[in-house]
PDB file of C-alpha atoms in Angstrom:
ATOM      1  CA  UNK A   1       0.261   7.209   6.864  1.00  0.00           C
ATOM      2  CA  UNK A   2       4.125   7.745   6.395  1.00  0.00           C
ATOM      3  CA  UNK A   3       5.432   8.033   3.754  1.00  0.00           C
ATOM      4  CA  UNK A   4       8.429   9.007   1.108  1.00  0.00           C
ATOM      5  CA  UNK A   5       8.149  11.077  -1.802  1.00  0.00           C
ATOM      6  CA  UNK A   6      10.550  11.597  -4.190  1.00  0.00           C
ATOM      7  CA  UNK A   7      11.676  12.121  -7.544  1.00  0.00           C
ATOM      8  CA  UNK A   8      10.322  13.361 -10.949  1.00  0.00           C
ATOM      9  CA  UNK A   9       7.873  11.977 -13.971  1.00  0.00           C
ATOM     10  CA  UNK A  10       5.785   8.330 -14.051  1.00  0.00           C
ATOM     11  CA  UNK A  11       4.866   7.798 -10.032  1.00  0.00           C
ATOM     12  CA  UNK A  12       5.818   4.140  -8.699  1.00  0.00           C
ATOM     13  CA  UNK A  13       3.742   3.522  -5.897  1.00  0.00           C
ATOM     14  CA  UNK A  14       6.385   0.921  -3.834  1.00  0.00           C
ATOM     15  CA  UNK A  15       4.144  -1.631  -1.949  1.00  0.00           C
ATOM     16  CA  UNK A  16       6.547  -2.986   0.471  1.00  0.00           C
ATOM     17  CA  UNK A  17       6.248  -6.599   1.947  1.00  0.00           C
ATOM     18  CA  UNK A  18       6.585  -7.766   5.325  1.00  0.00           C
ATOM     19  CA  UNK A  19       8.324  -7.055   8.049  1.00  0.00           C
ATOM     20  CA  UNK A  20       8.454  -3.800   5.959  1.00  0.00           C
ATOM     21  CA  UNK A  21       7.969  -0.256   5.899  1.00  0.00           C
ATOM     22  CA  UNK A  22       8.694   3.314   4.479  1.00  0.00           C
ATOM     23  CA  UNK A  23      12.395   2.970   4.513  1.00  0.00           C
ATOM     24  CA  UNK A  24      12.319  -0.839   2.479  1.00  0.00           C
ATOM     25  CA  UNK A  25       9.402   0.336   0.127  1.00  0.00           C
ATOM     26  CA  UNK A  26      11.550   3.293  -0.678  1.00  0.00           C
ATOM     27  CA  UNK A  27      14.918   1.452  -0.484  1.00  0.00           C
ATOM     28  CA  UNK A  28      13.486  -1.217  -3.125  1.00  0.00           C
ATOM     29  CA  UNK A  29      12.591   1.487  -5.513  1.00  0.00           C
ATOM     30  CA  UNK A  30      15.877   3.758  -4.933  1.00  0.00           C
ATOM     31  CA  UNK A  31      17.910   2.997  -8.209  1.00  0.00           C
ATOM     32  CA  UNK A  32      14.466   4.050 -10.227  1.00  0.00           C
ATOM     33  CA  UNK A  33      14.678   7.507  -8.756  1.00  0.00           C
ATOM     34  CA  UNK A  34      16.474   9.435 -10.956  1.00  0.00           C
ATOM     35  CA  UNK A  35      13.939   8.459 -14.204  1.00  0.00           C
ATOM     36  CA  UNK A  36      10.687   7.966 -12.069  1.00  0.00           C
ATOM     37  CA  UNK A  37       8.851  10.060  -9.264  1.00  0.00           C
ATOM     38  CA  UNK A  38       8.907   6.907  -6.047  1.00  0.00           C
ATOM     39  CA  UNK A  39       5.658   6.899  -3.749  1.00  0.00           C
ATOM     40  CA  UNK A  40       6.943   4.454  -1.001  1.00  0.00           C
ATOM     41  CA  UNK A  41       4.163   4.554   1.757  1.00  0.00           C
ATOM     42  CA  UNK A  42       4.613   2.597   5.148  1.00  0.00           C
ATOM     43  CA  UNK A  43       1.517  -0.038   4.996  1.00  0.00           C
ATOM     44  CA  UNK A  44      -1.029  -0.669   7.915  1.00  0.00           C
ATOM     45  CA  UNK A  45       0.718  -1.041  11.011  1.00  0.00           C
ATOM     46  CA  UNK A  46       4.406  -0.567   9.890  1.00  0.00           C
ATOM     47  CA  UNK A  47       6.807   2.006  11.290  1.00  0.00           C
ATOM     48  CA  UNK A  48       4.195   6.118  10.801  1.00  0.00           C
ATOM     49  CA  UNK A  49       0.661   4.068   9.687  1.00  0.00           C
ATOM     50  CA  UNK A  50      -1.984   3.395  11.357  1.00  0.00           C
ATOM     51  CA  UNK A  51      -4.493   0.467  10.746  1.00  0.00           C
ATOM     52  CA  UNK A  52      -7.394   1.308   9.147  1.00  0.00           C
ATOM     53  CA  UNK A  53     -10.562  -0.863   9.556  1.00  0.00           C
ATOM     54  CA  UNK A  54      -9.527  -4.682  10.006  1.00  0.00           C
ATOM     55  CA  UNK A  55      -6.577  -3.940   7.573  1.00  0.00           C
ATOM     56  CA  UNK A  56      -7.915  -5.885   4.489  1.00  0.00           C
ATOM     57  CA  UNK A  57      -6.083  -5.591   1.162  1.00  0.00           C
ATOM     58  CA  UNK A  58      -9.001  -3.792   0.157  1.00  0.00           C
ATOM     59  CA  UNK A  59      -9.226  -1.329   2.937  1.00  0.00           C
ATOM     60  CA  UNK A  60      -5.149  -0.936   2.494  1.00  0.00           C
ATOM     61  CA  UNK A  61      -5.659  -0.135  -1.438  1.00  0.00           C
ATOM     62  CA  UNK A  62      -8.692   2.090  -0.335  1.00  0.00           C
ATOM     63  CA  UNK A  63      -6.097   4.283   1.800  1.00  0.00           C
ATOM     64  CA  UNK A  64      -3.468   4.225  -1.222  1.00  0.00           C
ATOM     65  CA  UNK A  65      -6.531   5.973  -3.395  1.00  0.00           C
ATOM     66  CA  UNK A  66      -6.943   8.764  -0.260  1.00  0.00           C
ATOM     67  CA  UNK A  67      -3.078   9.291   0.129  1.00  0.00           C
ATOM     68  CA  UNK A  68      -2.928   9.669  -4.183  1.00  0.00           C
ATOM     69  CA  UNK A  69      -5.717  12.122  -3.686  1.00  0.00           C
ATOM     70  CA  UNK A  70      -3.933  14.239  -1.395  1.00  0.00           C
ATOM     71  CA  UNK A  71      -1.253  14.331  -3.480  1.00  0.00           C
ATOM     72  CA  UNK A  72      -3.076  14.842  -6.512  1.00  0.00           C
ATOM     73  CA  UNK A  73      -1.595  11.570  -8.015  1.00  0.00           C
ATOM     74  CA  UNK A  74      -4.107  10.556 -10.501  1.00  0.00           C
ATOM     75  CA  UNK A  75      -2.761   7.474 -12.367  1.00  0.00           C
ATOM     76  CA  UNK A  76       0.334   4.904 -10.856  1.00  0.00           C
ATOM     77  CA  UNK A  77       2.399   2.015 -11.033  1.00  0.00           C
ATOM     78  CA  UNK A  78       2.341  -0.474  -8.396  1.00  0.00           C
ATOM     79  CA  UNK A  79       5.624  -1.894  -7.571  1.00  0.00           C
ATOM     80  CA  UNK A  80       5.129  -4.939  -5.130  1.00  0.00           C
ATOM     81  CA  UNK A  81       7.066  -7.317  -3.331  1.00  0.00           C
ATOM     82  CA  UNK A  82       6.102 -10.554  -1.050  1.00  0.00           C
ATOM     83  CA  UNK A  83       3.363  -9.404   1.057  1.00  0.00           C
ATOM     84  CA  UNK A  84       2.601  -6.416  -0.667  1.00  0.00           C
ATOM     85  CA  UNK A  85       1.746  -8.337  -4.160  1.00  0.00           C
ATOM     86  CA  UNK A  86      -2.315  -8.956  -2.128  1.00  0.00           C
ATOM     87  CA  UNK A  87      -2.602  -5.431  -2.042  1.00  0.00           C
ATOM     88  CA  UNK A  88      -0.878  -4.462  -5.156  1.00  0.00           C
ATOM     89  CA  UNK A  89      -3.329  -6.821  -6.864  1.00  0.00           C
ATOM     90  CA  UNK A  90      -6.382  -5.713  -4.598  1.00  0.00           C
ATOM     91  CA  UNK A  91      -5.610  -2.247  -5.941  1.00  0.00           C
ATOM     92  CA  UNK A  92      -5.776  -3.732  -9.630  1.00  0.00           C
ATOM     93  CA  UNK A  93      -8.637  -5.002  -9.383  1.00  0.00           C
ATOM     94  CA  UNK A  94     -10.276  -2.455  -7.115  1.00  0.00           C
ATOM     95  CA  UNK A  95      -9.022   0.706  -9.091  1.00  0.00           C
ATOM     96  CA  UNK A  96      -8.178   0.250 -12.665  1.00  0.00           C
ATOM     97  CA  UNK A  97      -8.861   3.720 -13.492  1.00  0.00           C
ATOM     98  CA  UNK A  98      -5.658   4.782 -11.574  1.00  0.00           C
ATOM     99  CA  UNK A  99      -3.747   1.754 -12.250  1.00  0.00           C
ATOM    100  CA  UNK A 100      -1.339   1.881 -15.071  1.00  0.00           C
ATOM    101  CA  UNK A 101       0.566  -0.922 -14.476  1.00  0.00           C
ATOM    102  CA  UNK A 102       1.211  -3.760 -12.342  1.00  0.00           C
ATOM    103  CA  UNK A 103       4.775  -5.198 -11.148  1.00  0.00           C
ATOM    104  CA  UNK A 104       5.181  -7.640  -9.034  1.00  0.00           C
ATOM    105  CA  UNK A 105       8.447  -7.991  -7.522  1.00  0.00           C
ATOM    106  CA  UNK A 106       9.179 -11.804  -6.653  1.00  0.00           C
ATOM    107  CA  UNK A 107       5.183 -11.404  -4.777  1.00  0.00           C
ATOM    108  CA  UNK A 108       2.849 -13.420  -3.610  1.00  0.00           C
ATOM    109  CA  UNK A 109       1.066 -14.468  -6.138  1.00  0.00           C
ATOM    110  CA  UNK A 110      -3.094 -15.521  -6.792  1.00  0.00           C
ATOM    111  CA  UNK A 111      -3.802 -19.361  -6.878  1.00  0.00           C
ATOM    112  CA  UNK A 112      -4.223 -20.889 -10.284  1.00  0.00           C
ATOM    113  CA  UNK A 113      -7.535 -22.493  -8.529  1.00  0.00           C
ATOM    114  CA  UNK A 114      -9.115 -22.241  -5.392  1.00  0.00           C
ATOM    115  CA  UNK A 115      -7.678 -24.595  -2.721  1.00  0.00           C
ATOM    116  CA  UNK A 116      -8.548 -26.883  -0.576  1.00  0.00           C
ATOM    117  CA  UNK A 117      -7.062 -25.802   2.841  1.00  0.00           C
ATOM    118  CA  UNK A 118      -4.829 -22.683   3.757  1.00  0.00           C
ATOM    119  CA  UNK A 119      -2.786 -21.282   6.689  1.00  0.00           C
ATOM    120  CA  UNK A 120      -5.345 -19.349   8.432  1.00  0.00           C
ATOM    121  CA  UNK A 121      -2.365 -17.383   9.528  1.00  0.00           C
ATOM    122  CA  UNK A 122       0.906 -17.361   7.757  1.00  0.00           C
ATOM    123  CA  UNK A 123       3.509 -15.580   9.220  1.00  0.00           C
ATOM    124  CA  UNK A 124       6.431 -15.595  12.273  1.00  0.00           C
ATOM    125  CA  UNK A 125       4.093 -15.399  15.917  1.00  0.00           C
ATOM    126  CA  UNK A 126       3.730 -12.467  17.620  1.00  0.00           C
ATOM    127  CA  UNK A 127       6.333 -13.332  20.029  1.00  0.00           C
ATOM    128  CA  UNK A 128       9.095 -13.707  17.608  1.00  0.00           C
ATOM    129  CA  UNK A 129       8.428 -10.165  16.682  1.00  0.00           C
ATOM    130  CA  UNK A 130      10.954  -8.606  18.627  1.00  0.00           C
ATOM    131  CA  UNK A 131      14.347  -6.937  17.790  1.00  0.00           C
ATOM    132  CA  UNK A 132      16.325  -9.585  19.893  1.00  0.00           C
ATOM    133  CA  UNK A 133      14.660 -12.490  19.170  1.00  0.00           C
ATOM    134  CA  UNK A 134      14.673 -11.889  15.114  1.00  0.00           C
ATOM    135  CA  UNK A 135      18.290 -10.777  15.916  1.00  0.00           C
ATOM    136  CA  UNK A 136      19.477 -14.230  17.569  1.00  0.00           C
ATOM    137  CA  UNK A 137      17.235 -16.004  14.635  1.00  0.00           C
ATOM    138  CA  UNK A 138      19.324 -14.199  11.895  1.00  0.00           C
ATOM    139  CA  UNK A 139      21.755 -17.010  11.146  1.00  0.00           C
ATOM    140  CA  UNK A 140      18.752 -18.689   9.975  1.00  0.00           C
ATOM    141  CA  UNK A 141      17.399 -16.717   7.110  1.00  0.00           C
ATOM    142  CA  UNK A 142      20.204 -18.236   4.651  1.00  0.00           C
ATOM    143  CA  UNK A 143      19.642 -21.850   5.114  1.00  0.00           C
ATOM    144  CA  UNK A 144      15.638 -21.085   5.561  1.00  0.00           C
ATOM    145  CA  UNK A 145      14.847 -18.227   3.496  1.00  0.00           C
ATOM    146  CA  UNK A 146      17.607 -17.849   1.392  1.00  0.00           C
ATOM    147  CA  UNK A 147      19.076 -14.370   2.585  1.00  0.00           C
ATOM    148  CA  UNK A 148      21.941 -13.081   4.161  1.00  0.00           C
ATOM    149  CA  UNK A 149      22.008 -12.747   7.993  1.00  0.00           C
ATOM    150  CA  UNK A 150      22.498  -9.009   7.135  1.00  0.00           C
ATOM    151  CA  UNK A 151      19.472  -8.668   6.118  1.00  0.00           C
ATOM    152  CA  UNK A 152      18.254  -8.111   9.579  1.00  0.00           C
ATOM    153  CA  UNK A 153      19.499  -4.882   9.723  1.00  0.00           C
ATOM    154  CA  UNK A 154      16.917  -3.563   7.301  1.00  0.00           C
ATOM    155  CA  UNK A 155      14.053  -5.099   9.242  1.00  0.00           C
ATOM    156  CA  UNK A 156      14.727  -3.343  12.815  1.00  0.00           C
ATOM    157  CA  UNK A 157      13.497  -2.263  14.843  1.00  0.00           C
ATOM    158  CA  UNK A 158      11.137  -4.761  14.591  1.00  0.00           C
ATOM    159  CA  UNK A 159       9.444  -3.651  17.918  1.00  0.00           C
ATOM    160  CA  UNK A 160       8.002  -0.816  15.171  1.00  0.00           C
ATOM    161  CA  UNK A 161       6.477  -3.769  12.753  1.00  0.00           C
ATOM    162  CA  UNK A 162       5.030  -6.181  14.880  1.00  0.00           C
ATOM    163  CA  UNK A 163       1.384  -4.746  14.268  1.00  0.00           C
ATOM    164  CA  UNK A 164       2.223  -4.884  10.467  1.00  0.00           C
ATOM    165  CA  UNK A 165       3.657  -7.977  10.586  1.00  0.00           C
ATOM    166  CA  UNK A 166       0.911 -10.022  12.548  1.00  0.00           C
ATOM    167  CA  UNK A 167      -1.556  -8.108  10.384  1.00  0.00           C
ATOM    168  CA  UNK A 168       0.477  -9.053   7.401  1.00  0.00           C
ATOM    169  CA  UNK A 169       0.135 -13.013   8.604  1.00  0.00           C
ATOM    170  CA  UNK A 170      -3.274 -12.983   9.850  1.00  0.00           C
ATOM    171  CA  UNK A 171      -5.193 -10.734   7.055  1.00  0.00           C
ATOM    172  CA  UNK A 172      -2.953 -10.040   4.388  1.00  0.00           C
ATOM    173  CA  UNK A 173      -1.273 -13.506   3.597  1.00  0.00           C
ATOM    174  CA  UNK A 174      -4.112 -15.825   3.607  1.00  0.00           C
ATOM    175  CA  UNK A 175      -6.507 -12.951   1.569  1.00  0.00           C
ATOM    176  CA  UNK A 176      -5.640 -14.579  -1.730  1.00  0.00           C
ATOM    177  CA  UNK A 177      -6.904 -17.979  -0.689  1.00  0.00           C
ATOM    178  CA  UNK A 178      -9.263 -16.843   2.119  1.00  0.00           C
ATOM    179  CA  UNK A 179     -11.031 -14.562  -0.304  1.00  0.00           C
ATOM    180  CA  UNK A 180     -10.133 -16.828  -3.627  1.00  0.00           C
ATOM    181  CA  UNK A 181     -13.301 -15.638  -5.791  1.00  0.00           C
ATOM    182  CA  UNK A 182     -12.616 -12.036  -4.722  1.00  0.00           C
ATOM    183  CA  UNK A 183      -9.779 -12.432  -6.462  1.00  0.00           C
ATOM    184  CA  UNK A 184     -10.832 -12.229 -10.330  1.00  0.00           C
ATOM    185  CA  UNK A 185      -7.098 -11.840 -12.054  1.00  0.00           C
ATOM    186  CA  UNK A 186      -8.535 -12.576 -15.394  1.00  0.00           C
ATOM    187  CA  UNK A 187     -10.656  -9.092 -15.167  1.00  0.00           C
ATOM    188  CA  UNK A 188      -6.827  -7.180 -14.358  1.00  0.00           C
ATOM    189  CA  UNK A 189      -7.362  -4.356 -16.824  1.00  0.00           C
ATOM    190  CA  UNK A 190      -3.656  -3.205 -16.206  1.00  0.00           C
ATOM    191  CA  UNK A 191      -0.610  -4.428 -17.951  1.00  0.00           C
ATOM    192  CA  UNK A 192       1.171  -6.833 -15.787  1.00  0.00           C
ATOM    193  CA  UNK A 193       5.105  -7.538 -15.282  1.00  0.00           C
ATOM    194  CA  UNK A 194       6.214 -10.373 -13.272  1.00  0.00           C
ATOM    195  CA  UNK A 195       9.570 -11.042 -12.157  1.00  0.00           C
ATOM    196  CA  UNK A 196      10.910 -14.223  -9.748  1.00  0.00           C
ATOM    197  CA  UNK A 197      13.794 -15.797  -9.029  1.00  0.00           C
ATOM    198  CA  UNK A 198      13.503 -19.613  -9.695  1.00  0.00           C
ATOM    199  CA  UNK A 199      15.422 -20.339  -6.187  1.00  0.00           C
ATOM    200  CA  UNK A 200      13.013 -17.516  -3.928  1.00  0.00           C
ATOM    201  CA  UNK A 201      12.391 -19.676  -0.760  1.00  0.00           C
ATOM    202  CA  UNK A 202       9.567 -17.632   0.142  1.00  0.00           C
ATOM    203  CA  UNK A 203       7.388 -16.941  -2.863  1.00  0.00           C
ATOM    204  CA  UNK A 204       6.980 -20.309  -4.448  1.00  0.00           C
ATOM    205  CA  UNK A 205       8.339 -20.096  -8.172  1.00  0.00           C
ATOM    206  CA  UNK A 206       5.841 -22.725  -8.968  1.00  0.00           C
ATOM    207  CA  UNK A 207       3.302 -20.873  -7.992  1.00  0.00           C
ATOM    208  CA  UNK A 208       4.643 -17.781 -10.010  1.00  0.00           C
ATOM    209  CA  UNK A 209       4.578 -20.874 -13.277  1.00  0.00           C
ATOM    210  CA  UNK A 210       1.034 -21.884 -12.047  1.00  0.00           C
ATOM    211  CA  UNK A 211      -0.297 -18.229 -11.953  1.00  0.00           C
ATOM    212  CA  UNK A 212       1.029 -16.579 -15.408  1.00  0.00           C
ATOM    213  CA  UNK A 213      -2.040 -17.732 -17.701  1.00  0.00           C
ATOM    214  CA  UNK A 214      -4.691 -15.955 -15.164  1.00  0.00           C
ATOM    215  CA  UNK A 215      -3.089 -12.306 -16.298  1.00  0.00           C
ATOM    216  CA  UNK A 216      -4.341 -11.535 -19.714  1.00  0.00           C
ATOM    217  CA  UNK A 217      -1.270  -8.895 -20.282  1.00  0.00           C
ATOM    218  CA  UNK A 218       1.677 -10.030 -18.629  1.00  0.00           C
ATOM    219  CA  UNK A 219       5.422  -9.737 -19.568  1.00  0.00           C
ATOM    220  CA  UNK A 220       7.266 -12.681 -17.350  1.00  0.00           C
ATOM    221  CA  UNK A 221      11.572 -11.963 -16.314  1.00  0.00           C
ATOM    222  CA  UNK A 222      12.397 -14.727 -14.656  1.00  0.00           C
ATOM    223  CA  UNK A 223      16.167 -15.560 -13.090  1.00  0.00           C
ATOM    224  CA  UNK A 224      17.998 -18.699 -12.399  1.00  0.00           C
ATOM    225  CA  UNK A 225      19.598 -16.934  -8.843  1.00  0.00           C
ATOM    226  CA  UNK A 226      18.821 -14.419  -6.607  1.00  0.00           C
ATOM    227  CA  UNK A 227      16.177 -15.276  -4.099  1.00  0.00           C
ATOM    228  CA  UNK A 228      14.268 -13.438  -2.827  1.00  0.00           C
ATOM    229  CA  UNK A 229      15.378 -10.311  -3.230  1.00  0.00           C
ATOM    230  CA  UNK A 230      16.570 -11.115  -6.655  1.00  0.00           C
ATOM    231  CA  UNK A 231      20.458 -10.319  -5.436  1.00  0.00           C
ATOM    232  CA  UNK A 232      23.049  -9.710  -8.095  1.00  0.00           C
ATOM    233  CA  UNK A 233      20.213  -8.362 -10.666  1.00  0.00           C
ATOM    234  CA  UNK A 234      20.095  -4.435 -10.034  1.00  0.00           C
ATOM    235  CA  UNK A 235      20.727  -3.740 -13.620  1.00  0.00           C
ATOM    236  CA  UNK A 236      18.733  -6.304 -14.921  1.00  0.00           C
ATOM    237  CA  UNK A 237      15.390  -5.455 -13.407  1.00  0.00           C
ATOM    238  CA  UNK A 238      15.726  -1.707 -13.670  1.00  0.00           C
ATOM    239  CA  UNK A 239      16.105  -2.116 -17.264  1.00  0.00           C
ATOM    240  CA  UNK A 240      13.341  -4.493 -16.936  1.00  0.00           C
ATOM    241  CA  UNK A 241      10.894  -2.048 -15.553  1.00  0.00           C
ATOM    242  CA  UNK A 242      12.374   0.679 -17.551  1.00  0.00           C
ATOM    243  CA  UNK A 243      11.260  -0.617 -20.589  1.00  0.00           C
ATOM    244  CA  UNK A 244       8.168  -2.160 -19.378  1.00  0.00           C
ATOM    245  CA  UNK A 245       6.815   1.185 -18.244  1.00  0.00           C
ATOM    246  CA  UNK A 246       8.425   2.986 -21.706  1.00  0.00           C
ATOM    247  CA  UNK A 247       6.430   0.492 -23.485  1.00  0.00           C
ATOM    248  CA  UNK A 248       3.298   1.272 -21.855  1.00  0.00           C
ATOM    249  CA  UNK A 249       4.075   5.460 -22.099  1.00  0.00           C
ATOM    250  CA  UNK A 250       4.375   4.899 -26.112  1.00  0.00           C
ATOM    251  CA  UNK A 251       1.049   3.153 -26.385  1.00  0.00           C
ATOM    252  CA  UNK A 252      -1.354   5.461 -24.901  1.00  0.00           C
ATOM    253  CA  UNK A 253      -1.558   8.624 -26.290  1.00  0.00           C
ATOM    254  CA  UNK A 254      -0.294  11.765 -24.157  1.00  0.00           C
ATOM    255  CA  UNK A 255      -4.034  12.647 -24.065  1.00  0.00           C
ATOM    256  CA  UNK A 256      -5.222   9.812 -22.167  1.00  0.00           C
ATOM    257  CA  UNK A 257      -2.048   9.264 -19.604  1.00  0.00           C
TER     258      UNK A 257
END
């Protein structure tokens, strides 16, 4: 696993999404870095990690215990966004003894009931993962997903993500649904803050609305624009998870932290 590890005091662990990797996990997390010590690991199959297992949320949140181990991490705060909000979640649910807190970062988020039907497999195909053909489909992601063309730049080389990102569509996307009784939010021990852009064209807003009464302890920031990266709201959600993590810091005593 590759991964980066910097700054000083509470650990974020950054749980990037797809089409992801060291370099995004970290780069979402880089304005917290002067107040908080970042963990930004490279998920199964992105750019330094190998795949564990079949590459289940719960095997991926078993390998985030082994690389907090090594470290000699004992407690953290998940950061997620998109993709990474299964594992995130997983790791919640999995490990409450190391989890402090939960964010999720406009994320996937758990079904309000189990459904019907899903997308066995939710994500671009395999043949789209390439550096020239998610190049030449770049125009696209403003009309379609509601980012900037730019935005391409931070994904390649893509060559170095396709096993992430067809594990991401195949395993990771459809967990939530796939595995909906697995899935037992209500039992989240951790503190919970949720923040989501009304007009994200990827993680459904609705579903965000839907979702919010399953998490026992949940602070909800929620913002008119943005997308899905929440553009033009730096300040806002660092302050955001600032306080929510100062909050949590002055209600357990140093003893127990």
């Amino acid at each position: 696993m590759t991964y980066v590890d910097e700054g000083d005091g509470e650990v974020i662990l950054s749980v990037h999404g797809i089409f992801g990797g060291y370099d995004q996990a970290f780069d979402t997390c880089k304005d917290f870095v002067s107040d908080f010590r970042i963990l930004a690991p490279s998920r199964f199959g992105y750019p330094g990690s190998a795949v564990s297992g079949k590459g289940t949320p719960a095997e991926q949140a078993s390998a985030y215990t082994e690389l907090l181990d090594r470290l000699g991490i004992d407690k953290v705060y998940l950061l997620a966004t998109s993709a990474g909000g299964s594992i995130a979640i997983r790791f919640a649910l999995d490990y409450p003894e190391r989890t402090k807190g939960l964010i999720l970062y406009c994320s996937a988020m758990p079904y309000a009931e189990k459904p019907e039907k899903y997308a066995e497999y939710a994500g671009p195909p395999a043949f789209l993962c390439n550096d020239y053909a998610m190049f030449l489909l770049s125009p696209l992601f403003e009309p379609v997903m509601g980012m900037e063309p730019s935005t391409i730049y931070s994904m390649l080389p893509v060559s170095e993500r396709k096993d992430g990102v067809v594990l991401d569509a195949g395993v990771t996307n459809p967990d939530m649904a796939r595995n909906f009784d697995d899935y037992r939010i209500e039992e989240i021990q951790a503190p919970t803050l949720i923040l989501h852009s009304k007009d994200d064209k990827l993680a459904s807003y609705e579903d965000v609305e839907n979702a919010l009464e399953r998490f026992q302890n949940c602070t909800f920031v929620s913002f008119e624009t943005g997308g899905h990266l929440m553009t033009g709201h730096s300040e806002e959600v660092k302050k955001a998870v600032s306080d929510f993590i100062g909050k949590q810091k002055r209600s357990i005593p140093e003893s127990l932290s």
